[in-house]
Amino acid sequence: MSVYRAIYTSRPFGFDSNTLNSILVHAQHANPSVGITGALICREDVYLQLLEGPEDAVRNVMERIRRDDRHVEFQVHVEHTVPERMFGKWAMLHDPAATWIWSRSEVRDDAIERTTEAEVEGFFERLRDKMDTAGAGMSD
């Protein structure tokens, strides 16, 4: 069964561990009820998030995030239907080891604005493969 996938970046406004925990807890509790799964890669300088599920639910979440004042410079990089979920077991996987995405200097030099759909999907493919290799038995 195909699902709708969207990937966006934004820059955190007022980033700290409490803000991040709030975002994650909300997603991990709200997403299953609307059929959304995904992953969040974040640092204090960038959020990179993949959402998958029914198109209307994903679009609704994206619009809510776009209006959330904890996110600035919101930019959608991917929006399309895919044959299967990349993170089907995860209401919202959090990857705090985001050092393998753009460096901080690349973010400052506008790498996000120059990125391609393949590049951002590749970040999440790498995360999925890392979780598969690690034998991730966790569910959130």
PDB file of C-alpha atoms in Angstrom:
ATOM      1  CA  MET A   1       0.000   0.000   0.000  1.00  0.00           C
ATOM      2  CA  SER A   2       1.512   3.320  -1.031  1.00  0.00           C
ATOM      3  CA  VAL A   3       1.972   6.222   1.365  1.00  0.00           C
ATOM      4  CA  TYR A   4       2.665   9.915   1.064  1.00  0.00           C
ATOM      5  CA  ARG A   5       6.164  11.062   2.051  1.00  0.00           C
ATOM      6  CA  ALA A   6       7.251  14.589   2.900  1.00  0.00           C
ATOM      7  CA  ILE A   7      10.651  15.799   4.063  1.00  0.00           C
ATOM      8  CA  TYR A   8      11.298  19.317   5.305  1.00  0.00           C
ATOM      9  CA  THR A   9      14.022  21.323   6.943  1.00  0.00           C
ATOM     10  CA  SER A  10      13.679  24.217   9.309  1.00  0.00           C
ATOM     11  CA  ARG A  11      15.918  26.103  11.651  1.00  0.00           C
ATOM     12  CA  PRO A  12      15.125  25.815  15.334  1.00  0.00           C
ATOM     13  CA  PHE A  13      14.065  28.952  17.145  1.00  0.00           C
ATOM     14  CA  GLY A  14      14.862  28.742  20.844  1.00  0.00           C
ATOM     15  CA  PHE A  15      16.298  25.226  20.629  1.00  0.00           C
ATOM     16  CA  ASP A  16      16.948  23.407  23.888  1.00  0.00           C
ATOM     17  CA  SER A  17      16.366  19.914  25.241  1.00  0.00           C
ATOM     18  CA  ASN A  18      12.930  20.818  26.632  1.00  0.00           C
ATOM     19  CA  THR A  19      11.757  22.085  23.236  1.00  0.00           C
ATOM     20  CA  LEU A  20      13.049  18.985  21.493  1.00  0.00           C
ATOM     21  CA  ASN A  21      11.475  16.672  24.076  1.00  0.00           C
ATOM     22  CA  SER A  22       8.163  18.462  23.711  1.00  0.00           C
ATOM     23  CA  ILE A  23       8.231  18.020  19.921  1.00  0.00           C
ATOM     24  CA  LEU A  24       9.152  14.332  20.196  1.00  0.00           C
ATOM     25  CA  VAL A  25       6.619  13.454  22.895  1.00  0.00           C
ATOM     26  CA  HIS A  26       3.827  15.159  20.976  1.00  0.00           C
ATOM     27  CA  ALA A  27       4.758  13.381  17.732  1.00  0.00           C
ATOM     28  CA  GLN A  28       5.151   9.982  19.371  1.00  0.00           C
ATOM     29  CA  HIS A  29       1.696  10.257  20.919  1.00  0.00           C
ATOM     30  CA  ALA A  30      -0.232  12.000  18.125  1.00  0.00           C
ATOM     31  CA  ASN A  31       1.203  10.385  14.996  1.00  0.00           C
ATOM     32  CA  PRO A  32      -0.085   6.811  15.459  1.00  0.00           C
ATOM     33  CA  SER A  33      -3.701   8.007  15.712  1.00  0.00           C
ATOM     34  CA  VAL A  34      -3.488   9.555  12.213  1.00  0.00           C
ATOM     35  CA  GLY A  35      -1.301   6.873  10.629  1.00  0.00           C
ATOM     36  CA  ILE A  36       1.929   8.875  10.473  1.00  0.00           C
ATOM     37  CA  THR A  37       5.409   7.439  10.957  1.00  0.00           C
ATOM     38  CA  GLY A  38       8.756   9.092  10.443  1.00  0.00           C
ATOM     39  CA  ALA A  39      12.103  10.264  11.699  1.00  0.00           C
ATOM     40  CA  LEU A  40      13.607  13.491  13.001  1.00  0.00           C
ATOM     41  CA  ILE A  41      17.266  14.374  12.660  1.00  0.00           C
ATOM     42  CA  CYS A  42      18.103  17.503  14.589  1.00  0.00           C
ATOM     43  CA  ARG A  43      20.778  19.685  16.029  1.00  0.00           C
ATOM     44  CA  GLU A  44      20.618  23.156  17.496  1.00  0.00           C
ATOM     45  CA  ASP A  45      21.048  24.578  13.967  1.00  0.00           C
ATOM     46  CA  VAL A  46      18.723  22.366  11.864  1.00  0.00           C
ATOM     47  CA  TYR A  47      15.656  20.148  11.925  1.00  0.00           C
ATOM     48  CA  LEU A  48      15.408  17.571   9.130  1.00  0.00           C
ATOM     49  CA  GLN A  49      12.220  15.523   9.335  1.00  0.00           C
ATOM     50  CA  LEU A  50      10.619  12.786   7.248  1.00  0.00           C
ATOM     51  CA  LEU A  51       6.892  12.123   7.624  1.00  0.00           C
ATOM     52  CA  GLU A  52       4.954   9.278   5.965  1.00  0.00           C
ATOM     53  CA  GLY A  53       1.301   8.333   6.000  1.00  0.00           C
ATOM     54  CA  PRO A  54      -2.034   9.285   4.482  1.00  0.00           C
ATOM     55  CA  GLU A  55      -1.559  12.379   2.318  1.00  0.00           C
ATOM     56  CA  ASP A  56      -4.122  14.520   4.127  1.00  0.00           C
ATOM     57  CA  ALA A  57      -2.646  13.664   7.535  1.00  0.00           C
ATOM     58  CA  VAL A  58       0.918  14.395   6.416  1.00  0.00           C
ATOM     59  CA  ARG A  59      -0.129  17.691   4.818  1.00  0.00           C
ATOM     60  CA  ASN A  60      -1.993  18.676   8.015  1.00  0.00           C
ATOM     61  CA  VAL A  61       1.060  17.981  10.176  1.00  0.00           C
ATOM     62  CA  MET A  62       3.309  19.866   7.757  1.00  0.00           C
ATOM     63  CA  GLU A  63       1.005  22.886   7.877  1.00  0.00           C
ATOM     64  CA  ARG A  64       0.936  22.791  11.692  1.00  0.00           C
ATOM     65  CA  ILE A  65       4.758  22.668  11.760  1.00  0.00           C
ATOM     66  CA  ARG A  66       4.974  25.523   9.226  1.00  0.00           C
ATOM     67  CA  ARG A  67       2.919  27.700  11.624  1.00  0.00           C
ATOM     68  CA  ASP A  68       4.824  26.592  14.757  1.00  0.00           C
ATOM     69  CA  ASP A  69       7.011  29.444  16.011  1.00  0.00           C
ATOM     70  CA  ARG A  70       9.699  26.974  17.141  1.00  0.00           C
ATOM     71  CA  HIS A  71      10.540  26.550  13.422  1.00  0.00           C
ATOM     72  CA  VAL A  72      11.907  29.249  11.113  1.00  0.00           C
ATOM     73  CA  GLU A  73      12.972  29.044   7.471  1.00  0.00           C
ATOM     74  CA  PHE A  74      10.642  26.086   6.875  1.00  0.00           C
ATOM     75  CA  GLN A  75      11.406  24.480   3.514  1.00  0.00           C
ATOM     76  CA  VAL A  76       9.823  21.398   1.911  1.00  0.00           C
ATOM     77  CA  HIS A  77      12.260  19.244  -0.069  1.00  0.00           C
ATOM     78  CA  VAL A  78      10.239  16.116  -0.847  1.00  0.00           C
ATOM     79  CA  GLU A  79       6.533  15.501  -1.369  1.00  0.00           C
ATOM     80  CA  HIS A  80       5.425  12.393  -3.214  1.00  0.00           C
ATOM     81  CA  THR A  81       3.815   8.995  -2.956  1.00  0.00           C
ATOM     82  CA  VAL A  82       6.090   6.011  -2.302  1.00  0.00           C
ATOM     83  CA  PRO A  83       5.359   2.293  -2.415  1.00  0.00           C
ATOM     84  CA  GLU A  84       6.243   1.666   1.233  1.00  0.00           C
ATOM     85  CA  ARG A  85       7.258   3.358   4.450  1.00  0.00           C
ATOM     86  CA  MET A  86      10.891   3.901   5.289  1.00  0.00           C
ATOM     87  CA  PHE A  87      10.210   4.116   9.059  1.00  0.00           C
ATOM     88  CA  GLY A  88       7.081   1.999   9.486  1.00  0.00           C
ATOM     89  CA  LYS A  89       7.940   0.935  13.041  1.00  0.00           C
ATOM     90  CA  TRP A  90       8.512   4.444  14.327  1.00  0.00           C
ATOM     91  CA  ALA A  91       5.886   6.988  15.390  1.00  0.00           C
ATOM     92  CA  MET A  92       8.864   9.360  15.364  1.00  0.00           C
ATOM     93  CA  LEU A  93      12.418   8.089  15.451  1.00  0.00           C
ATOM     94  CA  HIS A  94      14.833  10.633  16.873  1.00  0.00           C
ATOM     95  CA  ASP A  95      18.443  10.569  15.734  1.00  0.00           C
ATOM     96  CA  PRO A  96      20.518  12.810  18.003  1.00  0.00           C
ATOM     97  CA  ALA A  97      23.764  11.782  16.236  1.00  0.00           C
ATOM     98  CA  ALA A  98      23.182  14.107  13.314  1.00  0.00           C
ATOM     99  CA  THR A  99      26.854  14.680  12.558  1.00  0.00           C
ATOM    100  CA  TRP A 100      26.684  12.861   9.199  1.00  0.00           C
ATOM    101  CA  ILE A 101      24.275  15.366   7.630  1.00  0.00           C
ATOM    102  CA  TRP A 102      25.481  18.803   6.597  1.00  0.00           C
ATOM    103  CA  SER A 103      28.155  20.286   8.818  1.00  0.00           C
ATOM    104  CA  ARG A 104      27.346  23.452  10.740  1.00  0.00           C
ATOM    105  CA  SER A 105      29.476  25.457   8.327  1.00  0.00           C
ATOM    106  CA  GLU A 106      27.621  23.934   5.351  1.00  0.00           C
ATOM    107  CA  VAL A 107      24.310  24.954   6.952  1.00  0.00           C
ATOM    108  CA  ARG A 108      25.663  28.491   7.465  1.00  0.00           C
ATOM    109  CA  ASP A 109      26.752  28.490   3.794  1.00  0.00           C
ATOM    110  CA  ASP A 110      23.215  27.662   2.582  1.00  0.00           C
ATOM    111  CA  ALA A 111      23.666  23.935   1.844  1.00  0.00           C
ATOM    112  CA  ILE A 112      20.010  23.451   2.744  1.00  0.00           C
ATOM    113  CA  GLU A 113      18.886  25.803  -0.015  1.00  0.00           C
ATOM    114  CA  ARG A 114      21.052  23.929  -2.559  1.00  0.00           C
ATOM    115  CA  THR A 115      20.130  20.394  -1.493  1.00  0.00           C
ATOM    116  CA  THR A 116      18.432  17.904  -3.781  1.00  0.00           C
ATOM    117  CA  GLU A 117      15.554  15.552  -3.157  1.00  0.00           C
ATOM    118  CA  ALA A 118      17.949  12.604  -3.552  1.00  0.00           C
ATOM    119  CA  GLU A 119      20.342  14.030  -0.966  1.00  0.00           C
ATOM    120  CA  VAL A 120      17.742  14.484   1.769  1.00  0.00           C
ATOM    121  CA  GLU A 121      16.150  11.105   1.076  1.00  0.00           C
ATOM    122  CA  GLY A 122      19.668   9.648   1.198  1.00  0.00           C
ATOM    123  CA  PHE A 123      20.174  10.965   4.731  1.00  0.00           C
ATOM    124  CA  PHE A 124      17.092   9.051   5.852  1.00  0.00           C
ATOM    125  CA  GLU A 125      18.041   5.922   3.899  1.00  0.00           C
ATOM    126  CA  ARG A 126      21.347   5.983   5.750  1.00  0.00           C
ATOM    127  CA  LEU A 127      19.535   6.368   9.079  1.00  0.00           C
ATOM    128  CA  ARG A 128      17.171   3.491   8.217  1.00  0.00           C
ATOM    129  CA  ASP A 129      20.102   1.283   7.256  1.00  0.00           C
ATOM    130  CA  LYS A 130      21.915   2.221  10.458  1.00  0.00           C
ATOM    131  CA  MET A 131      18.852   1.249  12.509  1.00  0.00           C
ATOM    132  CA  ASP A 132      18.455  -2.023  10.580  1.00  0.00           C
ATOM    133  CA  THR A 133      22.128  -2.883  11.108  1.00  0.00           C
ATOM    134  CA  ALA A 134      21.867  -2.071  14.793  1.00  0.00           C
ATOM    135  CA  GLY A 135      18.920  -4.462  15.051  1.00  0.00           C
ATOM    136  CA  ALA A 136      16.771  -1.710  16.446  1.00  0.00           C
ATOM    137  CA  GLY A 137      14.186  -3.544  18.495  1.00  0.00           C
ATOM    138  CA  MET A 138      12.900  -0.275  19.858  1.00  0.00           C
ATOM    139  CA  SER A 139       9.588   1.151  18.732  1.00  0.00           C
ATOM    140  CA  ASP A 140      10.078   4.871  19.478  1.00  0.00           C
TER     141      ASP A 140
END
